[in-house]
Amino acid sequence: MSHTAHIRSHRKPRRSASTIAMRTGVAGGVLSTLAVAGASGAAHAAEPVTQTLELPTLTADLAAQVAQSADVTQQAAASYQLQAERDAAAAKAAKQAKTDLAEAKKKAAEAKKKAEEAARKEAAERASRAAERTTLSASSDTGSSTGSSTGTSTSTATGSAAAVVSFVQAQVGKAYVSGATGPSAYDCSGLVQAAFKQVGISLPRVSQAQSTAGTQVGLDNLQPGDILYWGGAGSAYHVGVYVGGGMFVGAQNSSTGVVEKPLSYDPPSGAVRVL
């Protein structure tokens, strides 16, 4: 027996035909797959237009949606702003209306108060005048029946002075009303002005001016028809007419009305003569 007969050969064993055929088939299949894949890739590479055509369409739709959303948002913001402005205007108007209402109520209350005060004052004055007329009427009747040593019975007035004296004495008993110039009521300067108007002499309306309308005379040198004044010459607050016999006639106040009184009743400050 040979010594080499037991030594294995280092050569690779030959592959069987079936193994080779199998590998060949696999390789062919792989190549076929690659070929198909390559062909498919080529086919897809030849159709890029179909996919790129869809992108602008999607982009345009998206842009339109974004623009529409922006418009809706802007409209909503404008609507909210308009509503806020309306709410602010309504609140301002309501506040102003509340203020105006409060002011109107205040003025109405003031007007009501003034009207009530005026009504009370008028009622008091009417009652006072009624009482004065009653008192003066009684006093006039008493004076007429008790004697004739005063007033016109002792007056030495003549001419225009007599007319002035006669007029003022005829007004005794009438009411005193501030601002009145006759014939049913007088204030002090209204009576004097009306008396001298009877003889064609136009005197100023107020006592301050009447106290400087003629020549100043002393109280110890009075004549019937002289104008008596109380207060300063040019600033007198009251006037009357001297009727002689130490008497004067004047529209004194709302309590007494037109009266004939002695000088001692209310001594005058001075006198002026216009006749």
Tab-separated table of N, CA and C in Angstrom, residues 177-251:
chain	number	residue	atom	x	y	z
A	177	VAL	N	-96.323	149.623	47.023
A	177	VAL	CA	-95.758	148.510	46.255
A	177	VAL	C	-94.481	149.011	45.611
A	178	SER	N	-93.391	148.341	45.862
A	178	SER	CA	-92.101	148.755	45.301
A	178	SER	C	-92.175	148.811	43.780
A	179	GLY	N	-91.765	149.963	43.216
A	179	GLY	CA	-91.765	150.133	41.770
A	179	GLY	C	-93.065	150.665	41.209
A	180	ALA	N	-94.109	150.791	42.057
A	180	ALA	CA	-95.416	151.227	41.565
A	180	ALA	C	-95.461	152.749	41.419
A	181	THR	N	-96.180	153.216	40.398
A	181	THR	CA	-96.317	154.660	40.144
A	181	THR	C	-97.784	155.070	40.066
A	182	GLY	N	-98.692	154.285	40.615
A	182	GLY	CA	-100.115	154.617	40.647
A	182	GLY	C	-100.882	153.937	39.527
A	183	PRO	N	-102.163	154.158	39.485
A	183	PRO	CA	-102.911	155.026	40.408
A	183	PRO	C	-103.394	154.311	41.666
A	184	SER	N	-103.316	152.946	41.708
A	184	SER	CA	-103.855	152.232	42.877
A	184	SER	C	-102.807	151.954	43.935
A	185	ALA	N	-101.532	152.078	43.591
A	185	ALA	CA	-100.446	151.821	44.543
A	185	ALA	C	-99.224	152.626	44.108
A	186	TYR	N	-98.363	152.904	45.086
A	186	TYR	CA	-97.162	153.719	44.829
A	186	TYR	C	-96.011	153.217	45.679
A	187	ASP	N	-94.790	153.552	45.224
A	187	ASP	CA	-93.676	153.564	46.160
A	187	ASP	C	-93.375	155.030	46.425
A	188	CYS	N	-92.389	155.357	47.271
A	188	CYS	CA	-92.221	156.743	47.716
A	188	CYS	C	-91.935	157.707	46.565
A	189	SER	N	-90.964	157.375	45.723
A	189	SER	CA	-90.620	158.278	44.621
A	189	SER	C	-91.674	158.252	43.525
A	190	GLY	N	-92.399	157.136	43.393
A	190	GLY	CA	-93.489	157.067	42.414
A	190	GLY	C	-94.607	158.030	42.770
A	191	LEU	N	-94.913	158.169	44.081
A	191	LEU	CA	-95.950	159.102	44.531
A	191	LEU	C	-95.529	160.547	44.272
A	192	VAL	N	-94.278	160.893	44.606
A	192	VAL	CA	-93.793	162.264	44.399
A	192	VAL	C	-93.771	162.608	42.912
A	193	GLN	N	-93.305	161.694	42.117
A	193	GLN	CA	-93.265	161.945	40.670
A	193	GLN	C	-94.665	162.167	40.114
A	194	ALA	N	-95.624	161.326	40.535
A	194	ALA	CA	-96.999	161.450	40.054
A	194	ALA	C	-97.624	162.776	40.503
A	195	ALA	N	-97.302	163.232	41.718
A	195	ALA	CA	-97.871	164.485	42.236
A	195	ALA	C	-97.409	165.683	41.418
A	196	PHE	N	-96.143	165.754	41.114
A	196	PHE	CA	-95.626	166.903	40.367
A	196	PHE	C	-95.984	166.831	38.879
A	197	LYS	N	-96.282	165.619	38.420
A	197	LYS	CA	-96.739	165.485	37.036
A	197	LYS	C	-98.081	166.188	36.844
A	198	GLN	N	-98.872	166.334	37.934
A	198	GLN	CA	-100.170	166.996	37.851
A	198	GLN	C	-100.035	168.476	37.487
A	199	VAL	N	-98.890	169.069	37.793
A	199	VAL	CA	-98.681	170.494	37.506
A	199	VAL	C	-97.662	170.698	36.390
A	200	GLY	N	-97.420	169.623	35.621
A	200	GLY	CA	-96.554	169.747	34.449
A	200	GLY	C	-95.076	169.699	34.720
A	201	ILE	N	-94.652	169.227	35.888
A	201	ILE	CA	-93.229	169.124	36.215
A	201	ILE	C	-92.817	167.649	36.148
A	202	SER	N	-91.790	167.378	35.334
A	202	SER	CA	-91.288	166.012	35.171
A	202	SER	C	-90.093	165.803	36.088
A	203	LEU	N	-90.271	164.978	37.090
A	203	LEU	CA	-89.193	164.681	38.038
A	203	LEU	C	-88.519	163.359	37.685
A	204	PRO	N	-87.264	163.168	38.137
A	204	PRO	CA	-86.616	161.859	37.964
A	204	PRO	C	-87.424	160.776	38.687
A	205	ARG	N	-87.206	159.552	38.349
A	205	ARG	CA	-88.001	158.453	38.893
A	205	ARG	C	-87.586	158.044	40.295
A	206	VAL	N	-86.309	158.122	40.625
A	206	VAL	CA	-85.847	157.547	41.892
A	206	VAL	C	-85.563	158.626	42.926
A	207	SER	N	-85.599	158.223	44.200
A	207	SER	CA	-85.453	159.174	45.308
A	207	SER	C	-84.078	159.848	45.320
A	208	GLN	N	-83.022	159.139	44.929
A	208	GLN	CA	-81.689	159.745	44.929
A	208	GLN	C	-81.649	160.976	44.032
A	209	ALA	N	-82.232	160.870	42.844
A	209	ALA	CA	-82.235	161.997	41.907
A	209	ALA	C	-83.230	163.070	42.327
A	210	GLN	N	-84.355	162.677	42.899
A	210	GLN	CA	-85.348	163.667	43.330
A	210	GLN	C	-84.819	164.541	44.465
A	211	SER	N	-83.899	164.002	45.281
A	211	SER	CA	-83.374	164.780	46.412
A	211	SER	C	-82.459	165.912	45.967
A	212	THR	N	-82.139	165.975	44.682
A	212	THR	CA	-81.314	167.076	44.154
A	212	THR	C	-82.006	167.745	42.974
A	213	ALA	N	-83.315	167.536	42.844
A	213	ALA	CA	-84.031	168.049	41.665
A	213	ALA	C	-84.300	169.552	41.725
A	214	GLY	N	-84.251	170.150	42.904
A	214	GLY	CA	-84.543	171.580	43.037
A	214	GLY	C	-83.525	172.280	43.915
A	215	THR	N	-83.961	173.369	44.531
A	215	THR	CA	-83.098	174.157	45.418
A	215	THR	C	-83.196	173.623	46.844
A	216	GLN	N	-82.059	173.400	47.452
A	216	GLN	CA	-82.049	172.914	48.833
A	216	GLN	C	-82.596	174.007	49.769
A	217	VAL	N	-83.483	173.586	50.687
A	217	VAL	CA	-84.046	174.520	51.682
A	217	VAL	C	-83.922	173.908	53.069
A	218	GLY	N	-83.880	174.771	54.082
A	218	GLY	CA	-83.770	174.292	55.447
A	218	GLY	C	-85.093	173.751	55.963
A	219	LEU	N	-85.015	172.834	56.879
A	219	LEU	CA	-86.228	172.233	57.442
A	219	LEU	C	-87.019	173.232	58.285
A	220	ASP	N	-86.383	174.362	58.661
A	220	ASP	CA	-87.091	175.388	59.419
A	220	ASP	C	-87.717	176.430	58.482
A	221	ASN	N	-87.625	176.217	57.193
A	221	ASN	CA	-88.160	177.161	56.214
A	221	ASN	C	-88.991	176.435	55.151
A	222	LEU	N	-89.707	175.418	55.561
A	222	LEU	CA	-90.473	174.604	54.623
A	222	LEU	C	-91.732	175.307	54.155
A	223	GLN	N	-92.124	174.999	52.929
A	223	GLN	CA	-93.379	175.481	52.357
A	223	GLN	C	-94.138	174.275	51.787
A	224	PRO	N	-95.489	174.370	51.775
A	224	PRO	CA	-96.256	173.271	51.169
A	224	PRO	C	-95.798	173.020	49.724
A	225	GLY	N	-95.639	171.759	49.413
A	225	GLY	CA	-95.179	171.378	48.084
A	225	GLY	C	-93.694	171.086	48.004
A	226	ASP	N	-92.943	171.386	49.083
A	226	ASP	CA	-91.517	171.039	49.089
A	226	ASP	C	-91.347	169.515	49.154
A	227	ILE	N	-90.269	169.034	48.538
A	227	ILE	CA	-89.954	167.592	48.567
A	227	ILE	C	-89.043	167.319	49.757
A	228	LEU	N	-89.460	166.461	50.640
A	228	LEU	CA	-88.653	166.036	51.777
A	228	LEU	C	-87.869	164.774	51.395
A	229	TYR	N	-86.669	164.641	51.924
A	229	TYR	CA	-85.904	163.412	51.666
A	229	TYR	C	-85.235	162.923	52.935
A	230	TRP	N	-85.007	161.649	52.970
A	230	TRP	CA	-84.339	160.971	54.082
A	230	TRP	C	-83.045	160.360	53.554
A	231	GLY	N	-81.941	160.598	54.257
A	231	GLY	CA	-80.636	160.199	53.755
A	231	GLY	C	-79.916	161.421	53.215
A	232	GLY	N	-78.821	161.215	52.510
A	232	GLY	CA	-78.064	162.343	51.967
A	232	GLY	C	-78.626	162.847	50.657
A	233	ALA	N	-78.367	164.127	50.361
A	233	ALA	CA	-78.770	164.689	49.071
A	233	ALA	C	-77.995	163.966	47.963
A	234	GLY	N	-78.714	163.362	47.043
A	234	GLY	CA	-78.082	162.577	45.983
A	234	GLY	C	-77.946	161.113	46.331
A	235	SER	N	-78.165	160.789	47.606
A	235	SER	CA	-78.106	159.375	48.021
A	235	SER	C	-79.291	159.037	48.924
A	236	ALA	N	-80.366	159.783	48.765
A	236	ALA	CA	-81.548	159.593	49.608
A	236	ALA	C	-82.176	158.228	49.366
A	237	TYR	N	-82.733	157.656	50.433
A	237	TYR	CA	-83.387	156.357	50.311
A	237	TYR	C	-84.906	156.458	50.426
A	238	HIS	N	-85.399	157.712	50.710
A	238	HIS	CA	-86.847	157.877	50.849
A	238	HIS	C	-87.201	159.345	50.609
A	239	VAL	N	-88.399	159.589	50.047
A	239	VAL	CA	-88.871	160.958	49.800
A	239	VAL	C	-90.360	161.050	50.140
A	240	GLY	N	-90.813	162.286	50.372
A	240	GLY	CA	-92.225	162.564	50.626
A	240	GLY	C	-92.526	164.010	50.269
A	241	VAL	N	-93.750	164.464	50.493
A	241	VAL	CA	-94.149	165.835	50.159
A	241	VAL	C	-94.641	166.531	51.432
A	242	TYR	N	-94.097	167.733	51.684
A	242	TYR	CA	-94.552	168.537	52.821
A	242	TYR	C	-95.873	169.193	52.428
A	243	VAL	N	-96.905	169.044	53.281
A	243	VAL	CA	-98.238	169.560	52.944
A	243	VAL	C	-98.646	170.732	53.836
A	244	GLY	N	-97.747	171.156	54.710
A	244	GLY	CA	-98.034	172.284	55.590
A	244	GLY	C	-98.501	171.845	56.963
A	245	GLY	N	-98.471	172.789	57.909
A	245	GLY	CA	-98.918	172.492	59.270
A	245	GLY	C	-98.074	171.446	59.962
A	246	GLY	N	-96.798	171.333	59.571
A	246	GLY	CA	-95.927	170.342	60.212
A	246	GLY	C	-96.214	168.905	59.801
A	247	MET	N	-96.907	168.730	58.665
A	247	MET	CA	-97.304	167.390	58.201
A	247	MET	C	-96.659	167.069	56.846
A	248	PHE	N	-96.527	165.810	56.590
A	248	PHE	CA	-96.066	165.358	55.270
A	248	PHE	C	-96.885	164.154	54.842
A	249	VAL	N	-96.901	163.903	53.538
A	249	VAL	CA	-97.543	162.714	52.975
A	249	VAL	C	-96.465	161.908	52.256
A	250	GLY	N	-96.429	160.608	52.500
A	250	GLY	CA	-95.444	159.758	51.840
A	250	GLY	C	-95.916	158.318	51.758
A	251	ALA	N	-95.461	157.636	50.748
A	251	ALA	CA	-95.683	156.178	50.640
A	251	ALA	C	-94.559	155.530	51.430
